[in-house]
Coordinates of C-alpha atoms in Angstrom, one line a residue:
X1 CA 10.3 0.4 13.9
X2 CA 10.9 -3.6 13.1
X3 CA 7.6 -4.3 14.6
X4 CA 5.7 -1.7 12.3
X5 CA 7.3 -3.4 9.4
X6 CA 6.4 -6.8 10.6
X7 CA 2.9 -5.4 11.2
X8 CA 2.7 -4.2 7.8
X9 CA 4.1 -7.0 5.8
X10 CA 1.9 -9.4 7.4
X11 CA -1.5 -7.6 6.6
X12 CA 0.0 -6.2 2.6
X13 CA -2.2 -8.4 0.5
X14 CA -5.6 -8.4 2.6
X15 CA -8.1 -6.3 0.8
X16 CA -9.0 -2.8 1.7
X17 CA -5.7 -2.3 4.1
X18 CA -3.6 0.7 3.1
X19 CA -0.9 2.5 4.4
X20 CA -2.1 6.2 2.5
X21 CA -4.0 8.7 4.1
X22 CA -7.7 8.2 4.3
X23 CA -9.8 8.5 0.8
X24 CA -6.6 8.0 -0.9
X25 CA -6.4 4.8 -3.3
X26 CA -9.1 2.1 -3.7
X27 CA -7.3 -0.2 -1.2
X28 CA -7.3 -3.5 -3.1
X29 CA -4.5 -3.1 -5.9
X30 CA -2.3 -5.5 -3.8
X31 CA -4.9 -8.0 -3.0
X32 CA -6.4 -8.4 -6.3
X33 CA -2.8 -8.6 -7.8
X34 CA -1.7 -11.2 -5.2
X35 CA -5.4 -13.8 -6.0
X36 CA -4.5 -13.4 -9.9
X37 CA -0.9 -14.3 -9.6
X38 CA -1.3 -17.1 -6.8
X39 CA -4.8 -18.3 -7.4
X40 CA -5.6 -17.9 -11.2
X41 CA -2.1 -18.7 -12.6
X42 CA -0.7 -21.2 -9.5
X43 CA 2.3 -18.6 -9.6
X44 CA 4.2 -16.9 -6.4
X45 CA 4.5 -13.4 -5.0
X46 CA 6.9 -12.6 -2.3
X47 CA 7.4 -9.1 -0.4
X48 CA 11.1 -8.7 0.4
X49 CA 11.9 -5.3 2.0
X50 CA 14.0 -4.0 4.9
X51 CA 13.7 -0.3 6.6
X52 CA 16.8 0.8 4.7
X53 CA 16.5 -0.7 1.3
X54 CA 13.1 0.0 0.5
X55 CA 10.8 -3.0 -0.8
X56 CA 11.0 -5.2 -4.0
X57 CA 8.0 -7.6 -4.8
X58 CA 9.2 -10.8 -6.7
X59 CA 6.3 -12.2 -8.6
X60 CA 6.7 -16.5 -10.2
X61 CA 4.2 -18.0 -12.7
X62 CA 4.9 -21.1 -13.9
X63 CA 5.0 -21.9 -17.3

């Protein structure tokens, strides 16, 4: 079960992967959100989670 979330965490922000059932969502919330924040504002965003706790993004932008 700590390998799924390993495996999940490291492909969150590519474009188009999901974790929904198929023809659910558009696929790219997370990756469009992570290019704004990092790319267009120089600013951080961080996935902490854990199987218990459930998962909390932190997002930084500079000011």
């Amino acid at each position: 079960m700590l390998t799924d979330l390993i495996s999940v965490r490291t492909k969150l922000f590519a474009a188009f992967f999901t974790t929904k059932a198929e023809g659910k969502g558009t696929r790219l919330g997370l990756s469009i959100g992570y290019q704004i924040v990092t790319q267009k504002h120089w600013g951080s965003w961080k996935c902490l989670s854990s199987l218990e706790g459930g998962t909390e993004f932190a997002i930084g932008i500079p000011m």
